Amino acid sequence: MVSFDVFVVKALWGNMLFDFATSSARGRSCGILCVWDKSLFHKKRTYATENCLCVEGGYSFTWSDKHASKMSKLDRFLVSPGTLGLFPNLTSLILHRHISNHRPILLKETHVDYGPTLFRLYHSWFLEDDSYFVIEDSWNNDGVSASNSMDHDRKVIQDSLIEIDLCLDKGNCLPDDLSKRATLFRDLKDIDKKDSIDLAQNAKIKWAVRLDYDQACDLEGVVSNEEIKMDVWDCGSDKSPGPDGFTFIFLKKFWPIVGGDVTNAVKEFFNSSSFPKGCNSSFIALVPKVMDAKHLNDFRPISLIGCQYKIIGKILANRLSLMIGDIVSQEQSAFIKGRQIMDGSLNLNEVISWCKARKDQILLFKVDFQKAYDSVRWDHLDDILGKFDFGNKWRGWIRGCLHYSKASVLVNGSPTNGFSFHRGLRQGDPLSPFLFILVMESLHVSFQRLIDRGTLDPIFVGKENMVHISHLFYADDAMFIGNNLPFTYMGVKVGANMMRLKSWSEVMLCSVSLSSANDRWSWTLHGLGEFSVKSAREEIDKHVLVVSPSHSRWSKADTETRNHLFFGCSMSLDLARLIGRWWNIHIPSFGDPSSWETLFNGLNLSSLQKRIMEATFVSMWWHIWKFSNSSPFSSKKPRKEMIFDDIVSHTFFWVNNRCRKFNVSRVAWLNDPLNAL
């Protein structure tokens, strides 16, 4: 490749709003072409070699108004004089705009020191002639050596090639330079060959990074005295006391006296997962929510918990807060480290502003869960902990905190008789917000399954509709976002006027018109007279219609019959071969139902796989019949090449609705249906 014609690039790109850069071809290997939208990316310079093409540049503009009539590039920072001295590795990065009107610019320190690299012996080192002497010398000295010689040699060769290529471009190249260039390419090829040996060796190493397992072990780690003391000092000193009557200022002031007993009591729980009687009791105080509260609904119950349980709950909450952000979806923004409770509101405002600017209609459905903490079932919470692979010891601690809890209601400062809990989370418990977040995550999973199945449609915002939003959770409030009404749920329109016939068009396969009872069929060929429908049909079949065998629509020479349409025509055979290739099963030709039944019974598949394979062929025959009938009568010519795609989609929805225990994904079903089951 010597040069590129700009019109060739235009044919590839589609318009003239582009800029491009190329690199030369190397032997039989083609060159490199890089094309970009010059209105979005501004090129500063390019670096081209035989193996690489690097384009340096950035965005042309970083801000624009909503009509794109005014644009500006804001890519500078105002810093104090000593900033660059303190942070010599500062870099700026322009981020994607998504749904905003400007591209955020990130200023960050990019210098990262991961420590010394672990030693590893590569087999390619043995190909060097002097490898024995290098190893002998290294083994006998202190092991301090220069940097990787192979990487250094590669860099020297590449720098030399760049210098020779610059001379070639200027026309100042000498014959010795050409021979040197060929020698350098051979040396570079030898280094690449050694690298391939190293890559093959690395491919055999299985790096077992088990972060989830490590997190579970950290949660169930031994509670130390320092951790207990730190959690005591983190608690407020003057909070309202629980049933034991103590506040944390007492524990802090007299810790040398009571610290040993408090530590032993806390450790006893983590050893037995149980509380002695009365140690997990609490007072329920009714705090008025409105002025002049009179009714029970005007009060908010708050649990006043004792010091012993509050220390235990604080330890569990602190441990859980360190890793809950790794397992909880981004739709939740409350009580999670690194997220703000206002993130959901800010995102929602951006979505509404985006839709208003585009004049798009959306559906917003806000749900405020009444008595959210009180409605949590403990068995459901334990199932969720199991789904997230929490350890048995951790789940036992959570069950101990819940099942051993008791409470009394404070009425005018005096407690009532105590009672046990059987469900719900206590307000005022430091562990309750995190457990409720895990419960809400099950709602997120259920809602996400509806979206994956196509039952509900999210909205797409941002440039090229790259960001999709369907729901947002913050604390016990939820906001569901979707397309505007009406939408289809289980085949029925929701939000439409169901008194109109048009709202049932997707439910009814066909419409039927009934004529008046006074209507009659009149036959005037042989005179006046009234006849029934049956007699008129018999007269037409006998005297008017000519019964003759019709030819197949796809093979004009063959007579159209049931066996030929479903088993013998070229279209059915092609579809059967496509199904066999899709299922990775050899399916020979069959001309009648008995041949197909013999073939089907001989397949080496399980009973479930055979049932689904049979359903796939039934779907194929149904689509062939539908295509055959719609060809002469449909207003639009049906597309023959879409039949196989319809069969795949039809069977996918059939499997997901009839075989719910498998929960097959669309991608897995498309690639390999046998392994997807």
XYZ file of C-alpha atoms in Angstrom:
677
model
C 0.000 0.000 0.000
C 1.703 3.182 -1.209
C -1.065 5.732 -0.707
C -4.791 5.936 -0.065
C -7.256 7.743 -2.295
C -9.524 10.003 -0.261
C -12.547 8.832 -2.258
C -11.823 5.223 -1.291
C -11.918 6.264 2.357
C -15.144 8.210 1.694
C -16.739 5.046 0.291
C -15.817 3.237 3.510
C -16.798 6.049 5.895
C -19.994 7.190 4.146
C -19.380 10.964 4.006
C -16.613 13.553 3.829
C -16.691 14.492 7.533
C -13.570 12.540 8.397
C -9.821 12.594 8.650
C -7.517 9.604 8.382
C -3.969 8.356 8.800
C -2.205 5.345 7.272
C 0.896 3.227 7.728
C 2.803 1.434 4.977
C 2.374 -2.221 4.143
C 5.003 -4.723 5.241
C 5.566 -7.618 2.859
C 2.292 -9.440 2.334
C 0.783 -7.859 5.415
C -1.570 -4.985 4.694
C -1.075 -1.502 6.039
C -3.118 0.185 8.758
C -5.903 2.697 8.118
C -7.312 4.821 10.955
C -10.388 6.994 10.254
C -12.163 9.336 12.680
C -14.806 12.042 12.779
C -12.864 15.288 12.608
C -15.690 17.188 14.292
C -15.172 15.075 17.436
C -11.443 14.344 17.353
C -8.702 16.857 16.519
C -5.409 15.349 15.360
C -2.143 16.864 16.564
C 0.397 14.408 15.147
C 0.739 10.763 14.097
C 3.399 8.118 14.678
C 3.532 5.332 12.072
C 5.662 2.192 11.867
C 5.180 -1.101 10.064
C 3.377 -2.630 13.038
C 1.707 0.308 14.748
C -0.172 3.503 13.981
C -0.610 5.979 16.835
C -2.733 9.112 16.440
C -2.278 11.810 19.069
C -5.073 14.309 19.598
C -8.285 14.946 21.487
C -11.820 16.259 21.310
C -12.413 19.365 19.229
C -14.896 20.716 21.776
C -15.859 19.767 25.317
C -19.029 21.851 25.795
C -22.030 22.728 23.650
C -25.465 24.162 24.250
C -28.532 22.026 23.667
C -28.874 23.167 20.033
C -25.126 22.720 19.306
C -25.012 26.297 18.015
C -22.325 27.312 20.519
C -19.362 25.115 21.334
C -16.200 25.584 23.341
C -13.141 23.636 24.432
C -12.477 23.769 28.169
C -9.401 21.689 28.883
C -7.318 23.750 31.291
C -6.886 23.813 35.057
C -5.992 26.717 37.318
C -3.575 25.493 39.996
C -1.292 27.106 42.538
C 2.441 27.514 41.750
C 3.486 24.692 44.066
C 1.058 22.104 42.702
C 3.266 20.807 39.900
C 6.180 20.513 42.305
C 4.180 18.400 44.732
C 2.468 16.349 42.007
C 4.872 16.018 39.066
C 2.841 13.237 37.387
C -0.446 15.110 36.964
C -2.466 14.286 33.861
C -5.841 15.418 32.572
C -8.385 13.120 30.976
C -11.541 14.134 29.097
C -14.416 11.780 29.969
C -17.560 10.885 28.017
C -20.435 13.313 28.285
C -23.269 10.707 28.401
C -26.400 12.752 29.251
C -24.709 15.997 30.259
C -24.066 19.030 28.040
C -20.317 18.973 28.676
C -17.491 16.493 28.923
C -16.072 16.264 32.455
C -12.318 16.748 32.748
C -10.498 14.628 35.299
C -7.224 15.782 36.857
C -5.402 12.867 38.430
C -2.021 11.600 39.558
C -1.134 8.716 37.238
C 2.110 7.542 38.824
C 1.483 4.096 40.292
C 4.129 1.965 41.973
C 3.051 -1.661 42.298
C 6.335 -2.696 43.882
C 8.958 -5.039 42.434
C 7.855 -7.593 39.879
C 7.947 -11.211 41.020
C 10.668 -13.349 39.479
C 9.666 -15.927 36.894
C 11.840 -18.157 34.718
C 10.916 -18.026 31.024
C 11.756 -20.919 28.733
C 12.794 -18.557 25.936
C 15.884 -17.611 27.942
C 17.331 -21.051 27.193
C 17.470 -20.209 23.466
C 20.214 -17.663 24.101
C 23.740 -18.944 23.501
C 25.136 -17.406 26.666
C 22.217 -18.391 28.920
C 24.352 -20.848 30.904
C 26.975 -18.250 31.752
C 24.350 -15.627 32.638
C 22.610 -18.001 35.036
C 25.925 -19.103 36.545
C 27.020 -15.514 37.069
C 23.648 -14.480 38.517
C 23.510 -17.472 40.859
C 26.914 -16.706 42.337
C 26.426 -12.947 42.880
C 23.884 -10.948 44.859
C 21.289 -11.104 42.090
C 21.350 -7.378 41.253
C 21.272 -6.938 37.465
C 20.170 -4.540 34.816
C 16.683 -4.354 33.361
C 15.226 -6.959 31.055
C 17.716 -7.377 28.218
C 15.119 -8.597 25.734
C 12.902 -5.555 26.212
C 15.942 -3.298 25.932
C 17.043 -4.957 22.669
C 13.569 -4.587 21.208
C 13.492 -0.878 22.007
C 16.943 -0.304 20.482
C 15.907 -2.110 17.296
C 12.655 -0.161 17.016
C 14.459 3.161 17.505
C 16.951 2.247 14.789
C 14.144 1.285 12.407
C 12.401 4.600 13.019
C 15.592 6.493 12.135
C 16.054 4.496 8.923
C 12.383 5.000 7.961
C 12.786 8.755 8.384
C 15.737 8.672 5.999
C 13.675 6.640 3.528
C 10.858 9.191 3.645
C 13.337 12.020 2.944
C 15.093 10.109 0.143
C 18.485 10.134 1.900
C 18.781 6.398 2.415
C 22.033 4.571 1.531
C 22.374 0.927 0.392
C 24.002 0.050 3.720
C 20.919 1.367 5.497
C 18.693 -1.013 3.523
C 20.802 -4.034 4.454
C 20.905 -2.868 8.074
C 17.100 -2.484 7.986
C 16.706 -6.083 6.798
C 19.033 -7.305 9.565
C 17.104 -5.376 12.199
C 13.822 -6.905 10.988
C 15.308 -10.400 11.353
C 16.455 -9.623 14.890
C 13.040 -8.208 15.757
C 11.388 -11.333 14.359
C 13.595 -13.528 16.577
C 12.590 -11.515 19.649
C 8.904 -11.842 18.694
C 9.362 -15.599 18.372
C 10.768 -15.756 21.890
C 7.869 -13.649 23.128
C 5.414 -16.131 21.633
C 7.056 -18.907 23.658
C 6.644 -16.825 26.822
C 2.992 -16.108 26.011
C 2.312 -19.814 25.502
C 3.849 -20.500 28.915
C 1.763 -17.756 30.543
C -1.399 -19.178 28.991
C -0.906 -22.375 31.011
C -0.801 -20.490 34.329
C -4.198 -20.245 36.028
C -4.410 -17.197 38.230
C -6.951 -18.046 40.910
C -8.091 -14.593 42.028
C -10.945 -15.506 44.405
C -11.992 -12.114 45.674
C -15.413 -13.297 46.790
C -13.875 -16.083 48.844
C -11.429 -13.666 50.474
C -14.238 -11.254 51.324
C -16.242 -14.053 52.931
C -13.205 -14.995 55.013
C -12.680 -11.368 56.049
C -16.296 -11.126 57.194
C -15.919 -14.230 59.342
C -12.493 -13.306 60.732
C -11.675 -13.428 64.430
C -12.846 -10.359 66.351
C -9.884 -8.775 68.121
C -9.832 -6.678 71.281
C -8.648 -3.669 69.275
C -11.618 -3.967 66.895
C -14.061 -4.083 69.814
C -12.472 -1.059 71.496
C -12.424 0.904 68.229
C -16.155 0.264 67.678
C -16.921 1.343 71.246
C -15.132 4.642 70.695
C -16.943 5.127 67.345
C -20.356 5.033 69.041
C -21.920 8.245 70.290
C -21.281 8.929 73.961
C -24.620 10.518 74.851
C -27.124 8.443 72.874
C -30.346 7.313 74.536
C -29.733 4.201 76.654
C -31.321 0.841 76.009
C -32.754 -1.648 78.505
C -29.388 -2.011 80.253
C -29.412 1.710 81.099
C -25.784 2.278 80.141
C -24.447 4.780 77.631
C -21.138 4.567 75.843
C -19.602 7.390 77.835
C -19.663 5.014 80.800
C -17.819 2.328 78.878
C -15.238 4.791 77.561
C -14.545 6.374 80.937
C -14.273 3.126 82.857
C -12.857 0.928 80.125
C -9.895 -0.249 82.259
C -12.431 -1.697 84.698
C -15.262 -2.990 82.471
C -13.364 -3.462 79.211
C -12.411 -7.064 79.893
C -15.973 -8.178 80.674
C -17.412 -6.272 77.692
C -14.844 -7.839 75.364
C -15.568 -11.352 76.675
C -19.333 -10.862 76.269
C -18.915 -9.710 72.665
C -16.572 -12.583 71.809
C -18.998 -15.078 73.356
C -21.617 -14.101 70.778
C -19.211 -14.572 67.860
C -18.345 -18.014 69.223
C -21.908 -19.232 69.885
C -24.074 -17.030 67.566
C -26.515 -16.565 70.455
C -27.374 -14.081 73.205
C -28.108 -14.713 76.869
C -31.644 -13.859 77.887
C -32.219 -10.114 77.966
C -28.957 -9.120 76.276
C -30.627 -8.471 72.899
C -33.664 -6.599 74.203
C -34.633 -3.100 73.159
C -37.108 -0.351 73.989
C -39.421 0.918 71.261
C -39.923 4.652 71.625
C -42.637 6.386 69.605
C -41.289 9.577 68.058
C -43.955 11.930 66.614
C -43.679 12.542 62.869
C -46.060 15.538 62.792
C -47.063 18.313 65.132
C -49.933 17.530 67.511
C -49.696 13.776 66.892
C -52.819 11.894 68.007
C -53.041 8.615 66.097
C -50.634 5.693 66.021
C -49.756 6.390 62.367
C -48.472 9.818 63.438
C -45.564 8.220 65.316
C -42.347 6.605 64.101
C -41.027 3.641 66.140
C -37.344 3.837 67.082
C -35.544 0.985 68.842
C -33.345 1.928 71.803
C -30.783 -0.875 71.797
C -28.470 -1.932 74.609
C -24.731 -1.377 74.496
C -23.763 -5.032 74.100
C -25.812 -5.577 70.969
C -24.892 -2.160 69.575
C -21.203 -3.097 69.758
C -21.900 -6.398 67.980
C -24.095 -4.728 65.364
C -21.438 -2.064 64.827
C -18.768 -4.699 64.199
C -20.978 -6.559 61.704
C -22.039 -3.326 59.989
C -18.460 -2.059 59.641
C -17.329 -5.329 58.098
C -20.290 -5.491 55.746
C -19.886 -1.870 54.640
C -16.406 -2.588 53.261
C -17.635 -5.049 50.636
C -21.325 -4.415 50.066
C -20.513 -2.026 47.227
C -18.966 -4.910 45.250
C -22.142 -7.008 45.201
C -24.864 -4.356 45.091
C -25.893 -2.867 41.746
C -25.295 0.741 40.800
C -29.050 1.410 40.965
C -28.773 1.631 44.772
C -27.126 4.774 46.121
C -27.820 4.843 49.885
C -25.592 3.672 52.771
C -22.861 2.426 50.400
C -19.282 3.609 50.592
C -18.360 5.769 47.616
C -21.983 6.581 46.736
C -24.270 9.394 47.810
C -27.973 9.139 48.591
C -28.539 12.112 46.273
C -27.020 10.297 43.272
C -30.413 8.852 42.371
C -32.128 12.244 42.459
C -29.383 13.859 40.390
C -29.508 11.086 37.785
C -33.287 11.329 37.636
C -33.121 15.100 37.081
C -30.627 14.582 34.263
C -32.906 11.989 32.645
C -35.932 14.288 32.840
C -33.927 17.202 31.415
C -32.693 15.005 28.583
C -36.200 13.822 27.701
C -37.607 17.357 27.879
C -34.921 18.620 25.508
C -35.729 15.831 23.026
C -39.488 16.057 23.692
C -39.587 12.353 24.540
C -42.343 10.910 26.710
C -41.383 8.561 29.535
C -43.133 6.716 32.346
C -42.078 7.522 35.934
C -43.516 5.298 38.668
C -42.458 6.149 42.236
C -42.906 3.543 44.947
C -42.605 4.349 48.653
C -42.567 1.085 50.590
C -44.849 1.341 53.591
C -43.330 -0.180 56.753
C -40.345 -1.285 54.678
C -38.165 -2.506 57.558
C -41.118 -4.206 59.282
C -42.003 -6.228 56.155
C -38.675 -8.044 55.728
C -39.001 -11.815 56.111
C -36.073 -13.440 57.851
C -36.121 -16.603 55.742
C -36.050 -14.491 52.590
C -33.108 -12.506 53.956
C -31.242 -15.725 54.746
C -31.872 -16.988 51.189
C -30.446 -13.744 49.803
C -27.325 -14.112 51.941
C -26.932 -17.620 50.563
C -27.301 -16.386 46.978
C -24.510 -13.875 47.582
C -22.241 -16.692 48.918
C -22.032 -15.399 52.464
C -20.456 -18.017 54.718
C -22.386 -20.199 57.129
C -20.759 -18.550 60.141
C -21.800 -15.068 58.968
C -25.349 -16.234 58.252
C -25.438 -17.771 61.738
C -24.433 -14.432 63.272
C -27.203 -12.644 61.368
C -29.755 -15.262 62.439
C -28.602 -14.865 66.049
C -29.079 -11.094 65.892
C -32.603 -11.525 64.518
C -34.029 -14.544 66.336
C -32.847 -13.573 69.843
C -34.270 -10.063 69.634
C -37.054 -8.925 71.994
C -38.617 -5.534 72.655
C -40.853 -3.539 74.972
C -42.782 -0.383 74.140
C -42.110 2.701 76.235
C -45.389 4.303 77.293
C -44.884 7.517 79.266
C -41.392 6.329 80.135
C -42.464 2.897 81.433
C -41.894 -0.322 79.418
C -44.663 -2.782 78.627
C -44.289 -6.547 78.774
C -41.633 -7.841 76.407
C -42.437 -9.673 73.181
C -40.379 -11.483 70.551
C -39.954 -10.590 66.891
C -40.691 -12.966 64.043
C -39.872 -10.741 61.080
C -38.662 -7.236 60.243
C -35.584 -5.143 60.982
C -35.269 -2.749 63.906
C -35.033 0.995 63.367
C -31.922 2.183 65.171
C -29.978 -1.033 64.598
C -26.662 -0.130 62.854
C -26.893 -3.362 60.853
C -30.453 -2.837 59.542
C -29.691 -0.415 56.639
C -27.173 -2.807 55.090
C -29.448 -5.840 55.430
C -32.277 -3.885 53.827
C -30.006 -2.980 50.904
C -29.421 -6.699 50.301
C -33.176 -7.313 50.386
C -33.728 -4.527 47.846
C -31.136 -6.146 45.601
C -33.508 -9.084 45.108
C -36.051 -6.625 43.704
C -33.388 -5.316 41.337
C -32.626 -8.852 40.129
C -36.319 -9.598 39.544
C -36.819 -6.356 37.644
C -33.693 -6.949 35.567
C -35.016 -10.354 34.499
C -38.152 -8.702 33.119
C -35.972 -6.352 31.094
C -33.776 -9.195 29.797
C -36.867 -11.093 28.657
C -38.187 -8.054 26.822
C -41.274 -7.750 29.013
C -40.400 -4.191 30.063
C -38.384 -1.651 28.095
C -35.985 0.799 29.761
C -35.270 4.229 28.349
C -32.044 5.006 26.511
C -30.330 8.349 26.978
C -27.004 9.908 26.139
C -25.051 10.021 22.941
C -26.094 7.216 20.576
C -28.437 5.959 23.341
C -25.554 4.218 25.121
C -26.948 4.614 28.659
C -30.107 2.734 29.624
C -31.993 3.414 32.854
C -34.902 1.360 34.131
C -35.044 1.884 37.910
C -33.338 3.690 40.777
C -33.343 2.732 44.468
C -32.499 5.033 47.364
C -33.194 3.712 50.867
C -36.810 2.463 50.941
C -37.899 4.524 47.912
C -37.865 3.197 44.366
C -38.338 4.920 41.030
C -39.203 2.824 37.978
C -38.521 4.436 34.607
C -39.749 3.206 31.238
C -41.299 4.131 27.968
C -44.543 6.072 27.991
C -47.951 4.425 28.151
C -49.283 2.213 26.753
C -46.843 -0.689 26.948
C -47.344 -4.414 26.450
C -47.314 -6.780 29.432
C -47.979 -10.503 28.902
C -49.370 -9.736 25.461
C -51.950 -7.197 26.682
C -51.749 -3.422 26.398
C -51.388 -1.642 29.750
C -52.588 1.938 30.000
C -54.597 1.901 26.770
C -58.355 2.216 26.258
C -59.399 -1.424 26.414
C -62.875 -0.573 25.066
C -61.355 -0.026 21.622
C -60.835 -2.911 19.211
C -57.364 -1.636 18.324
C -56.123 -2.302 21.868
C -56.769 -6.036 21.366
C -55.133 -6.277 17.933
C -52.068 -8.113 19.296
C -54.213 -10.575 21.261
C -56.697 -11.645 18.548
C -55.133 -13.616 15.731
C -57.852 -12.588 13.289
C -61.050 -10.581 13.241
C -64.443 -12.140 12.503
C -67.421 -10.270 11.033
C -70.871 -11.795 11.556
C -73.521 -10.877 9.037
C -77.139 -10.239 9.888
C -79.438 -13.219 10.386
C -81.679 -11.933 7.580
C -78.889 -12.180 4.983
C -79.259 -14.960 2.400
C -77.151 -16.427 -0.333
C -78.898 -15.853 -3.664
C -78.159 -18.052 -6.666
C -79.300 -16.603 -9.994
C -77.581 -18.872 -12.509
C -80.658 -21.063 -13.048
C -83.293 -18.616 -11.895
C -84.334 -16.942 -8.678
C -84.127 -18.831 -5.427
C -82.592 -18.824 -1.940
C -80.006 -21.364 -0.916
C -77.999 -22.110 2.224
C -74.257 -21.603 2.462
C -73.690 -25.338 2.265
C -75.677 -25.742 -0.930
C -73.937 -22.747 -2.511
C -70.489 -24.173 -1.663
C -71.428 -27.554 -3.123
C -72.639 -25.876 -6.307
C -69.375 -23.937 -6.647
C -67.245 -27.053 -6.116
C -69.289 -29.030 -8.602
C -69.690 -26.591 -11.489
C -67.312 -23.647 -11.075
C -63.983 -24.631 -9.452
C -61.585 -26.848 -11.387
C -59.839 -29.245 -9.036
C -56.308 -29.867 -10.270
C -53.039 -30.491 -8.448
C -51.164 -27.242 -7.719
C -47.406 -26.901 -8.034
C -45.086 -26.012 -5.246
C -44.300 -22.334 -4.799
C -40.540 -22.998 -4.596
C -40.069 -25.975 -6.926
C -42.465 -25.550 -9.829
C -42.095 -29.123 -11.048
C -43.375 -30.830 -7.886
C -46.975 -31.123 -6.803
C -47.780 -29.306 -3.576
C -48.753 -31.781 -0.857
C -48.454 -31.847 2.885
C -45.481 -34.197 2.840
C -43.725 -32.156 0.166
C -44.326 -28.807 1.877
C -43.082 -29.859 5.313
C -40.592 -32.638 4.494
C -39.549 -32.663 0.834
C -39.320 -29.150 -0.590
C -35.995 -27.350 -0.834
C -37.051 -24.729 1.703
C -37.870 -27.231 4.465
C -34.676 -29.195 3.789
C -32.560 -26.018 3.961
C -34.186 -25.019 7.247
C -33.643 -28.517 8.668
C -29.949 -28.349 7.753
C -29.679 -24.917 9.412
C -31.292 -26.307 12.573
C -28.859 -29.227 12.555
C -25.897 -26.871 12.169
C -27.313 -24.688 14.972
C -27.720 -27.693 17.301
C -24.408 -29.221 16.097
C -26.274 -32.365 14.970
C -26.132 -34.024 11.542
C -29.645 -34.132 10.057
C -29.931 -35.973 6.695
C -32.742 -35.429 4.208
C -36.173 -36.852 4.980
C -39.173 -36.986 2.641
C -42.092 -37.985 4.852
C -43.165 -38.026 8.531
C -42.049 -41.616 9.081
C -38.510 -40.849 7.888
C -38.343 -37.850 10.170
C -39.658 -39.903 13.114
C -37.003 -42.582 12.514
C -34.319 -39.901 12.378
C -35.630 -38.195 15.512
C -35.760 -41.408 17.559
C -32.147 -42.148 16.636
C -30.773 -38.888 18.030
C -28.443 -39.326 21.024
C -30.133 -36.696 23.199
C -31.757 -36.602 26.617
C -35.532 -36.658 26.930
C -35.645 -32.927 27.699
C -33.383 -32.090 24.761
C -35.526 -34.243 22.479
C -38.684 -32.447 23.570
C -37.106 -29.073 22.857
C -35.717 -30.337 19.524
C -39.217 -31.543 18.594
C -40.615 -28.127 19.526
C -37.983 -26.540 17.265
C -39.178 -28.595 14.275
C -42.808 -27.827 15.111
C -41.884 -24.146 15.082
C -40.176 -24.659 11.708
C -43.282 -26.285 10.189
C -45.516 -23.572 11.616
C -43.351 -20.824 10.081
C -43.288 -22.667 6.722
C -47.090 -22.907 6.781
C -47.387 -19.243 7.754
C -44.989 -18.227 4.974
C -46.840 -20.350 2.410
C -50.194 -18.774 3.291
C -48.941 -15.196 3.590
C -47.119 -15.215 0.240
C -50.207 -14.799 -2.005
C -52.397 -12.807 0.385
C -50.105 -10.499 2.388
C -49.895 -6.831 1.419
C -46.100 -6.991 1.888
C -43.990 -9.730 0.394
C -42.712 -11.906 3.275
C -38.970 -12.342 3.599
C -37.869 -15.920 3.192
C -34.436 -15.314 4.759
C -36.034 -14.247 8.072
C -37.720 -17.605 8.745
C -34.740 -19.178 10.516
C -34.273 -16.084 12.725
C -37.972 -16.267 13.636
C -37.578 -19.950 14.542
C -34.660 -19.181 16.888
C -36.561 -16.334 18.588
C -39.789 -18.340 18.815
C -38.103 -21.335 20.456
C -36.119 -19.061 22.812
C -39.300 -17.503 24.221
C -40.972 -20.919 24.342
C -38.104 -22.429 26.378
C -37.948 -19.486 28.808
C -41.704 -19.647 29.455
C -42.098 -23.435 29.603
C -38.765 -24.360 31.238
C -38.409 -21.657 33.865
C -35.860 -23.554 35.947
C -33.155 -23.133 33.287
C -33.294 -19.326 32.795
C -31.516 -19.554 29.423
C -29.962 -16.333 28.095
C -30.508 -15.248 24.503
C -26.787 -15.300 23.661
C -26.285 -18.810 25.073
C -29.370 -20.079 23.226
C -28.141 -18.596 19.944
C -24.583 -19.950 20.229
C -25.087 -23.448 21.646
C -28.615 -24.556 22.657
C -27.462 -28.001 23.822
C -25.092 -26.610 26.452
C -27.528 -23.830 27.361
C -30.079 -26.340 28.702
